[in-house]
Short mmCIF file of C-alpha atoms in Angstrom, two decimals:
data_model
loop_
_atom_site.label_atom_id
_atom_site.label_comp_id
_atom_site.label_asym_id
_atom_site.label_seq_id
_atom_site.Cartn_x
_atom_site.Cartn_y
_atom_site.Cartn_z
CA GLU A 1 -61.47 118.01 130.45
CA PRO A 2 -64.23 117.53 128.03
CA GLU A 3 -66.87 114.71 129.44
CA VAL A 4 -70.08 112.22 128.80
CA THR A 5 -72.72 112.95 131.00
CA GLN A 6 -75.11 110.97 131.81
CA THR A 7 -77.90 110.40 134.37
CA PRO A 8 -79.37 109.05 135.68
CA SER A 9 -76.83 107.21 137.68
CA HIS A 10 -78.74 104.63 139.26
CA GLN A 11 -82.49 104.02 138.12
CA VAL A 12 -84.67 100.87 139.31
CA THR A 13 -87.79 99.74 137.38
CA GLN A 14 -90.52 96.52 136.97
CA MET A 15 -90.22 94.64 134.98
CA GLY A 16 -92.34 95.65 131.85
CA GLN A 17 -92.28 99.26 132.00
CA GLU A 18 -89.89 101.16 130.05
CA VAL A 19 -86.92 102.64 130.61
CA ILE A 20 -84.52 105.57 129.43
CA LEU A 21 -81.39 106.24 130.00
CA ARG A 22 -79.78 109.49 128.40
CA CYS A 23 -76.42 110.47 127.87
CA VAL A 24 -74.85 113.99 126.77
CA PRO A 25 -71.95 113.18 124.30
CA ILE A 26 -68.93 115.84 123.78
CA SER A 27 -70.20 118.86 121.67
CA ASN A 28 -67.87 118.33 118.42
CA HIS A 29 -68.06 114.27 118.58
CA LEU A 30 -70.05 112.53 115.19
CA TYR A 31 -70.28 108.35 117.00
CA PHE A 32 -71.69 107.46 119.64
CA TYR A 33 -72.32 104.29 121.46
CA TRP A 34 -74.37 102.91 123.46
CA TYR A 35 -72.67 99.73 125.74
CA ARG A 36 -74.17 97.65 128.79
CA GLN A 37 -71.73 95.71 131.66
CA ILE A 38 -73.74 92.94 133.48
CA LEU A 39 -72.06 92.51 136.66
CA GLY A 40 -69.50 90.34 137.68
CA GLN A 41 -68.87 90.06 133.20
CA LYS A 42 -67.33 91.92 130.72
CA VAL A 43 -68.34 95.56 128.29
CA GLU A 44 -70.65 94.36 125.82
CA PHE A 45 -71.18 96.19 122.73
CA LEU A 46 -75.21 97.57 122.06
CA VAL A 47 -75.08 100.17 119.76
CA SER A 48 -72.92 102.58 117.61
CA PHE A 49 -74.94 105.81 115.45
CA TYR A 50 -73.98 108.20 113.32
CA ASN A 51 -75.51 110.95 111.12
CA ASN A 52 -78.42 110.73 112.66
CA GLU A 53 -78.41 106.68 112.13
CA ILE A 54 -77.94 103.76 113.42
CA SER A 55 -74.29 101.93 111.62
CA GLU A 56 -74.28 99.42 113.48
CA LYS A 57 -75.64 97.44 116.57
CA SER A 58 -75.24 93.73 118.10
CA GLU A 59 -77.54 90.75 118.27
CA ILE A 60 -78.04 92.32 122.26
CA PHE A 61 -80.48 94.98 120.84
CA ASP A 62 -83.00 93.16 120.25
CA ASP A 63 -86.54 95.26 119.23
CA GLN A 64 -86.92 96.26 123.17
CA PHE A 65 -84.30 99.25 122.59
CA SER A 66 -83.95 102.65 120.27
CA VAL A 67 -81.50 104.58 120.37
CA GLU A 68 -81.65 108.59 119.41
CA ARG A 69 -80.74 111.34 119.38
CA PRO A 70 -83.50 114.17 119.67
CA ASP A 71 -81.93 117.42 120.34
CA GLY A 72 -78.65 117.90 118.46
CA SER A 73 -76.99 117.07 122.06
CA ASN A 74 -78.59 114.30 123.97
CA PHE A 75 -78.23 110.58 123.00
CA THR A 76 -81.41 108.41 124.59
CA LEU A 77 -81.13 104.96 125.08
CA LYS A 78 -85.48 102.85 125.47
CA ILE A 79 -85.77 99.95 126.24
CA ARG A 80 -89.57 99.40 125.78
CA SER A 81 -90.26 95.90 127.89
CA THR A 82 -87.14 96.08 130.60
CA LYS A 83 -86.57 91.97 131.85
CA LEU A 84 -84.66 91.30 135.07
CA GLU A 85 -81.74 90.25 132.35
CA ASP A 86 -81.23 94.40 131.49
CA SER A 87 -79.96 94.72 135.13
CA ALA A 88 -76.64 96.45 134.94
CA MET A 89 -74.70 99.36 133.93
CA TYR A 90 -75.82 100.94 130.76
CA PHE A 91 -71.92 103.22 129.18
CA CYS A 92 -72.99 105.56 127.17
CA ALA A 93 -69.70 106.47 124.67
CA SER A 94 -69.02 109.85 122.01
CA TYR A 95 -65.93 109.18 119.90
CA GLN A 96 -64.06 112.34 117.47
CA GLU A 97 -62.73 111.28 114.18
CA ASP A 98 -58.97 111.96 114.84
CA PHE A 99 -59.10 107.96 116.22
CA TYR A 100 -58.39 108.45 119.84
CA GLY A 101 -61.16 110.94 120.98
CA TYR A 102 -62.96 108.09 121.94
CA THR A 103 -64.25 108.82 125.75
CA PHE A 104 -66.64 106.78 128.11
CA GLY A 105 -69.82 108.54 130.60
CA SER A 106 -70.05 107.19 134.17
CA GLY A 107 -72.39 104.87 133.54
CA THR A 108 -76.04 104.30 135.30
CA ARG A 109 -76.83 101.47 136.84
CA LEU A 110 -80.48 100.00 136.31
CA THR A 111 -82.25 97.54 138.44
CA VAL A 112 -85.52 95.47 136.99
CA VAL A 113 -87.36 94.04 139.81
CA LYS B 1 -64.91 85.79 116.00
CA ASN B 2 -63.63 89.10 117.32
CA GLN B 3 -62.12 88.49 121.29
CA VAL B 4 -59.86 89.47 124.07
CA GLU B 5 -59.01 87.16 126.48
CA GLN B 6 -57.24 88.69 129.53
CA SER B 7 -54.49 86.73 131.94
CA PRO B 8 -54.59 87.12 135.28
CA GLN B 9 -58.38 87.00 135.97
CA SER B 10 -57.23 88.57 139.93
CA LEU B 11 -54.18 89.34 141.39
CA ILE B 12 -53.51 91.15 144.59
CA ILE B 13 -49.79 92.49 145.05
CA LEU B 14 -47.78 95.12 147.64
CA GLU B 15 -47.96 98.65 147.74
CA GLY B 16 -45.03 99.55 145.95
CA LYS B 17 -44.24 96.71 144.07
CA ASN B 18 -44.78 96.01 140.01
CA CYS B 19 -46.68 94.04 138.19
CA THR B 20 -47.60 92.81 134.00
CA LEU B 21 -51.39 93.03 132.86
CA GLN B 22 -50.77 89.96 129.61
CA CYS B 23 -53.85 90.92 126.44
CA ASN B 24 -53.94 88.11 123.27
CA TYR B 25 -56.45 89.06 120.79
CA THR B 26 -58.06 88.22 118.05
CA VAL B 27 -59.89 90.94 116.39
CA SER B 28 -59.86 91.94 112.22
CA PRO B 29 -59.41 94.03 111.19
CA PHE B 30 -57.44 95.34 113.55
CA SER B 31 -56.99 99.18 114.49
CA ASN B 32 -56.23 99.89 117.97
CA LEU B 33 -55.64 98.28 121.47
CA ARG B 34 -56.24 100.74 124.68
CA TRP B 35 -55.93 99.74 128.12
CA TYR B 36 -58.77 100.96 130.20
CA LYS B 37 -58.56 101.31 134.23
CA GLN B 38 -62.13 100.95 135.80
CA ASP B 39 -63.03 101.82 139.20
CA THR B 40 -66.15 99.45 140.40
CA GLY B 41 -69.03 101.47 139.97
CA ARG B 42 -67.20 103.35 137.26
CA GLY B 43 -66.94 103.92 133.56
CA PRO B 44 -64.27 102.99 131.83
CA VAL B 45 -60.86 105.95 131.89
CA SER B 46 -58.38 105.69 128.92
CA LEU B 47 -54.81 104.31 130.27
CA THR B 48 -52.99 104.59 126.67
CA ILE B 49 -54.32 103.90 123.40
CA MET B 50 -51.50 102.24 120.07
CA THR B 51 -51.61 101.11 116.25
CA PHE B 52 -50.14 98.25 115.03
CA SER B 53 -46.79 100.68 114.69
CA GLU B 54 -46.44 101.46 118.30
CA ASN B 55 -44.84 99.21 120.11
CA THR B 56 -44.38 100.74 123.58
CA LYS B 57 -46.49 104.30 125.09
CA SER B 58 -46.12 104.89 128.63
CA ASN B 59 -48.49 107.37 130.56
CA GLY B 60 -46.64 107.74 134.08
CA ARG B 61 -46.68 104.61 135.93
CA TYR B 62 -48.44 102.84 133.14
CA THR B 63 -46.27 100.91 130.36
CA ALA B 64 -48.14 98.56 127.08
CA THR B 65 -46.23 97.02 125.32
CA LEU B 66 -48.05 95.12 121.99
CA ASP B 67 -46.37 92.49 119.77
CA ALA B 68 -48.91 93.17 116.77
CA ASP B 69 -47.17 89.91 115.17
CA THR B 70 -47.68 87.67 117.78
CA LYS B 71 -51.02 89.53 118.68
CA GLN B 72 -50.20 89.98 122.23
CA SER B 73 -49.96 93.46 124.53
CA SER B 74 -48.64 93.94 128.24
CA LEU B 75 -49.71 96.33 131.09
CA HIS B 76 -46.96 96.88 133.57
CA ILE B 77 -47.56 99.38 136.37
CA THR B 78 -44.63 100.08 138.16
CA ALA B 79 -44.25 101.35 141.73
CA SER B 80 -47.91 100.36 142.38
CA GLN B 81 -50.44 102.94 144.77
CA LEU B 82 -53.23 101.80 146.84
CA SER B 83 -55.34 103.84 144.41
CA ASP B 84 -54.34 101.92 140.90
CA SER B 85 -56.73 98.80 142.86
CA ALA B 86 -58.85 98.42 140.54
CA SER B 87 -60.21 96.13 136.79
CA TYR B 88 -58.32 97.01 134.21
CA ILE B 89 -59.71 96.37 130.88
CA CYS B 90 -57.43 96.14 127.40
CA VAL B 91 -60.18 96.40 124.82
CA VAL B 92 -59.19 96.20 120.71
CA SER B 93 -60.98 98.52 117.80
CA ALA B 94 -62.02 96.82 115.03
CA GLY B 95 -61.49 98.84 112.08
CA TYR B 96 -61.39 102.80 111.67
CA GLY B 97 -64.13 103.99 113.95
CA ASN B 98 -65.77 100.35 114.65
CA LYS B 99 -67.54 99.67 117.62
CA LEU B 100 -64.64 98.68 120.95
CA VAL B 101 -64.11 94.71 122.07
CA PHE B 102 -63.42 94.15 125.21
CA GLY B 103 -61.80 91.70 127.35
CA ALA B 104 -63.04 90.70 131.12
CA GLY B 105 -60.68 92.99 132.80
CA THR B 106 -58.11 91.98 135.43
CA ILE B 107 -59.15 92.97 139.47
CA LEU B 108 -56.46 94.20 141.05
CA ARG B 109 -56.45 95.17 144.40
CA VAL B 110 -52.74 96.31 145.84
CA LYS B 111 -52.47 96.76 149.68
CA SER B 112 -50.26 98.03 152.08
#
């Protein structure tokens, strides 16, 4: 069964540092997403990406966030200057056009200290 | 504003018993409704997906219902097992290929 792979599984970083979270979506999927889940809260949409550009982003996805698909396989989320409140699980998801192909990765737990 | 509300917030049941989880949504335009199971520290795993025209969908011991008129859905779990302990999340897709709107989840604990 195809999987979405995320690395690292856990990252600890100091406040103000840049982090890059990596995702390898399912190879024939065309839509890519990042979601986050703060401990004890619901999963929240961050950004969707299609055809090498952002198609939609939430108000959470401010200027400190960026996404890239640098080499046609990886899909990355960069946080430029991390804050304590960025501590959360970050989930990558990919989606195919048959409408049922939404698959989530296992997540990266980001801890900002 | 697109919202998904779930009840109860948490539930404890004995192994072997059945339970039903509820979901109400106000999402437009509605595309489909999914139930996910999320183990602690893991990504959500899809259990069922229902479109506007589907009233019920089963996946093993999981049966989901959808009433598009009242914008309500339920997830029924039969003959619960200890491994069913997890968060069950109702998720509504707004528009084709668009972002998912998540409920807060129901935390289910099955005890022996």
